[in-house]
PDB file of C-alpha atoms in Angstrom:
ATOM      1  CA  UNK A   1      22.836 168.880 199.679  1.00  0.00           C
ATOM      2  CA  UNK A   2      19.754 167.632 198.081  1.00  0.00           C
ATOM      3  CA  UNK A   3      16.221 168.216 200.312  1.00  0.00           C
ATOM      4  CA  UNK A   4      13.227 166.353 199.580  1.00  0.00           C
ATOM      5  CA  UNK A   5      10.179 167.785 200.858  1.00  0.00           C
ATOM      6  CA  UNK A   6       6.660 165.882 202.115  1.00  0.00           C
ATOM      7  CA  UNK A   7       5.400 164.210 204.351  1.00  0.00           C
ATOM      8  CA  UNK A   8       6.594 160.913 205.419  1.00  0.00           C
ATOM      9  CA  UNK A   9       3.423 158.248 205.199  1.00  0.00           C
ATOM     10  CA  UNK A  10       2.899 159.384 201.173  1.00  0.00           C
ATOM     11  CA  UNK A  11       3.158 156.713 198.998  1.00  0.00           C
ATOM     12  CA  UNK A  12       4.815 158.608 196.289  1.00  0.00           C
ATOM     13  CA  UNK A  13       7.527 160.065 199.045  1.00  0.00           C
ATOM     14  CA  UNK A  14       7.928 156.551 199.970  1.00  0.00           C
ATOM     15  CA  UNK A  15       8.869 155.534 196.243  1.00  0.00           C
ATOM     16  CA  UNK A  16      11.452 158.754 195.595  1.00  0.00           C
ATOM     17  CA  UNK A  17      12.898 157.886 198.936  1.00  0.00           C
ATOM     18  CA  UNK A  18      13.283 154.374 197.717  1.00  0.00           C
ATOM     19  CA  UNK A  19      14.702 154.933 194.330  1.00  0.00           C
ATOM     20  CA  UNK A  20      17.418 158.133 195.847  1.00  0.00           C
ATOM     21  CA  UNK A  21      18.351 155.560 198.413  1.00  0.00           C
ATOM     22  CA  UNK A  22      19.100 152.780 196.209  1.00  0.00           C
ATOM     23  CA  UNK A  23      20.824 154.908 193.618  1.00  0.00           C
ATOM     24  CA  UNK A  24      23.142 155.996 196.473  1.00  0.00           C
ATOM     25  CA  UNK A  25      22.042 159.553 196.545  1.00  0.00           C
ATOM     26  CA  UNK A  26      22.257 161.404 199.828  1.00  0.00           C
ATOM     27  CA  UNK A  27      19.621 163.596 201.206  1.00  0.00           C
ATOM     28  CA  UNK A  28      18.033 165.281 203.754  1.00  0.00           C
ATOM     29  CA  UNK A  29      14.380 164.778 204.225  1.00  0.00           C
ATOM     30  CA  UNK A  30      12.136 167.608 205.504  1.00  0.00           C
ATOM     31  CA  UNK A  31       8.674 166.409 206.609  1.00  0.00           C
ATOM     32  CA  UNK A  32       6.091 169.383 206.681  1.00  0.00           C
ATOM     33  CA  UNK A  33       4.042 167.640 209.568  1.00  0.00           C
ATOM     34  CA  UNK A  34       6.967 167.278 211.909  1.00  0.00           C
ATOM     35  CA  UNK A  35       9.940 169.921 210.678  1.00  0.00           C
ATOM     36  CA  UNK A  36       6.969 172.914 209.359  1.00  0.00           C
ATOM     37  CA  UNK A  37       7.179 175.096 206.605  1.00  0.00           C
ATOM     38  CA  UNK A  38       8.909 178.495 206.159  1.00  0.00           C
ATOM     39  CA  UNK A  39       6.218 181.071 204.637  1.00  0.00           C
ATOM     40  CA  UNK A  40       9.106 182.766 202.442  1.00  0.00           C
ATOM     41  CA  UNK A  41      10.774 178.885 201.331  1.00  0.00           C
ATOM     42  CA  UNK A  42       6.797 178.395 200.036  1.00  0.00           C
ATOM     43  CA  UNK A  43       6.570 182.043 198.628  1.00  0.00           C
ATOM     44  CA  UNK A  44       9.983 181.300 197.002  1.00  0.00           C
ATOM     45  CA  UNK A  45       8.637 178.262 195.425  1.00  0.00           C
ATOM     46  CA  UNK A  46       5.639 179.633 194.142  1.00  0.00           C
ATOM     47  CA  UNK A  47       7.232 182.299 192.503  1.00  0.00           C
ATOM     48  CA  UNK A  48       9.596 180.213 190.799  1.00  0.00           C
ATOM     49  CA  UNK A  49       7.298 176.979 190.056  1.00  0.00           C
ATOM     50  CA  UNK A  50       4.015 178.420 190.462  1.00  0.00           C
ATOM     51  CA  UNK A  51       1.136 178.024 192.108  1.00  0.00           C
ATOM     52  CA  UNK A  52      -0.996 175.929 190.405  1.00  0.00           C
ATOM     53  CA  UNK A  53       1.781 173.429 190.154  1.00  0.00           C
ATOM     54  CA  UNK A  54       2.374 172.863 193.893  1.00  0.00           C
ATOM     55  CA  UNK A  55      -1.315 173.052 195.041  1.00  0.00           C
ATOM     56  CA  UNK A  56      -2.477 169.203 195.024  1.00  0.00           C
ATOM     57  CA  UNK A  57      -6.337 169.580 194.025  1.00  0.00           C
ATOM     58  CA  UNK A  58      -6.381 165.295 193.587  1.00  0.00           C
ATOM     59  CA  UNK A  59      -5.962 164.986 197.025  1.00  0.00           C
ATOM     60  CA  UNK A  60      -8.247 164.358 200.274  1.00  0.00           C
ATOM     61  CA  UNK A  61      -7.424 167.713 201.581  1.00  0.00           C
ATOM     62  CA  UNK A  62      -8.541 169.567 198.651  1.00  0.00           C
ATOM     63  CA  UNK A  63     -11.879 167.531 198.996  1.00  0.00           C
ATOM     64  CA  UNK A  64     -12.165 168.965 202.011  1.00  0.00           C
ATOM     65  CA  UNK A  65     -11.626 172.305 201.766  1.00  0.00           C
ATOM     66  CA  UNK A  66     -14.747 174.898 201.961  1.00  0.00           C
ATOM     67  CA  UNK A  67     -16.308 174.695 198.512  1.00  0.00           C
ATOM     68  CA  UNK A  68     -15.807 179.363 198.321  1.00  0.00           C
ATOM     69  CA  UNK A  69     -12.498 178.499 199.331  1.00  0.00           C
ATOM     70  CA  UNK A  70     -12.299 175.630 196.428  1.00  0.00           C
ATOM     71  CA  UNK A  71     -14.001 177.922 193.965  1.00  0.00           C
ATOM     72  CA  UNK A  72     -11.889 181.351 194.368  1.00  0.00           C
ATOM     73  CA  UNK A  73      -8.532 180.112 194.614  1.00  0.00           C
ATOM     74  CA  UNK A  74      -5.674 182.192 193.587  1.00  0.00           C
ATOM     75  CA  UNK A  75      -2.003 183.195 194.381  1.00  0.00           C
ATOM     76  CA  UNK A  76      -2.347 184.319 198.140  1.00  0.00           C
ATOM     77  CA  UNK A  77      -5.079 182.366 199.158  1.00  0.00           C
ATOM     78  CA  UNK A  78      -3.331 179.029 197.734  1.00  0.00           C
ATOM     79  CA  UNK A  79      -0.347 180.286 199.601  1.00  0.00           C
ATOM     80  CA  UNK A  80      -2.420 180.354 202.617  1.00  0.00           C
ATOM     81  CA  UNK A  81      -4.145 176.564 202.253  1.00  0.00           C
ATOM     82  CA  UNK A  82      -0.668 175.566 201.961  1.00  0.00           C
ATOM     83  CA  UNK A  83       0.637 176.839 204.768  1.00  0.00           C
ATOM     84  CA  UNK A  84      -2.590 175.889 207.029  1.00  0.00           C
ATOM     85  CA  UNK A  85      -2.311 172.754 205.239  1.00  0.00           C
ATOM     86  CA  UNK A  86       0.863 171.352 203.706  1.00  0.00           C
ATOM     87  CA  UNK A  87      -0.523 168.137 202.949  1.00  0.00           C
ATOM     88  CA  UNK A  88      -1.871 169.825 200.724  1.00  0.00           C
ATOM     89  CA  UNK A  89       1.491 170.664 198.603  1.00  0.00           C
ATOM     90  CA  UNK A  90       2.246 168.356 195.579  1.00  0.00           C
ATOM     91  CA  UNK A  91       5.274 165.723 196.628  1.00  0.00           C
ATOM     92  CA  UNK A  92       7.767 165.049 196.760  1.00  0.00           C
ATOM     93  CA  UNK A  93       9.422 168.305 196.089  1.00  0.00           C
ATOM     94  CA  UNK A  94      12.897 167.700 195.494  1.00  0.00           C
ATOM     95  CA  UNK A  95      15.512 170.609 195.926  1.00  0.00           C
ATOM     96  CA  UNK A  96      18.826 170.015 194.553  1.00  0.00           C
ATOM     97  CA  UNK A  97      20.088 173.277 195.106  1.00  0.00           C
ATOM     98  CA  UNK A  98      20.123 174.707 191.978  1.00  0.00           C
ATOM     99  CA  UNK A  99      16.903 172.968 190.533  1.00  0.00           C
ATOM    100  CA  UNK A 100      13.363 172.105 192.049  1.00  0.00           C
ATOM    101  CA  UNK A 101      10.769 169.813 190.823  1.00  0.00           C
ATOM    102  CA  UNK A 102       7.506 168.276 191.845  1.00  0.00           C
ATOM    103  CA  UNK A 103       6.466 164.899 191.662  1.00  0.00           C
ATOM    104  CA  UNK A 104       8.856 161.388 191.019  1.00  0.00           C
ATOM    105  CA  UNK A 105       9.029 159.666 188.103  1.00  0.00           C
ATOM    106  CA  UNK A 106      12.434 157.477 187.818  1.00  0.00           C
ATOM    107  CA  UNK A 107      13.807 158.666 184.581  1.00  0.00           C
ATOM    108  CA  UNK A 108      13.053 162.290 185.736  1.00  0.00           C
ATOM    109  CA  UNK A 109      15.042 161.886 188.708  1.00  0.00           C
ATOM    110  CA  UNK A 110      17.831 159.874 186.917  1.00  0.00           C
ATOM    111  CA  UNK A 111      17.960 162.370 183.968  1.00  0.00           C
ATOM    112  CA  UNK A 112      18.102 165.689 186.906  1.00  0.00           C
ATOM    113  CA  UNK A 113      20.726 163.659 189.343  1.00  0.00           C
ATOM    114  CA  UNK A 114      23.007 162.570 186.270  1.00  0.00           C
ATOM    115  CA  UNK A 115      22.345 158.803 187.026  1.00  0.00           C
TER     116      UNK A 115
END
């Protein structure tokens, strides 16, 4: 079963949500605000996607963030903003199962589900 992860007022969410929907894909939708986030699922995806790919430094949260915090940044203590913060996390995250990815862009999605 395909999971998408986020948070369900994101604009972006609301477009990959949109475009699985309408292509007839199922899935399961895990928002971070209201469903949480495992510690090891995050540690799992950092390991395997990286850091500095899931940690959203566009965002308002970032902006908010302690400048030492925003300045010293690295594997654990991104691990931690994420999991004090999951807006903070770069969405949608889309787990097919076998593959994960970050972000929506149609073709992506098409070319990943077979569509």
């Amino acid at each position: 079963m395909i999971t998408m992860y986020g948070i369900k007022n994101c604009d972006t969410i609301k477009k990959a949500r949109k475009w699985l929907e309408a292509e007839g894909i199922e899935y399961q939708f895990h928002d971070y605000r209201k469903d949480g986030l495992d510690a090891n699922q995050l540690k799992s995806w950092v390991s395997e996607l990286g850091w500095e790919v899931l940690l959203n430094k566009r965002g308002a949260t970032w902006r908010k963030l302690p400048d030492d915090v925003k300045n010293n940044v690295d594997e654990a203590s991104a691990i931690e903003v994420m999991l004090d913060n999951p807006a903070i996390i770069k969405r949608p995250l889309l787990d097919t199962g076998d593959v994960r990815t970050v972000g929506f862009k149609d073709a992506d999605y098409a070319s990943l589900l077979g569509q």
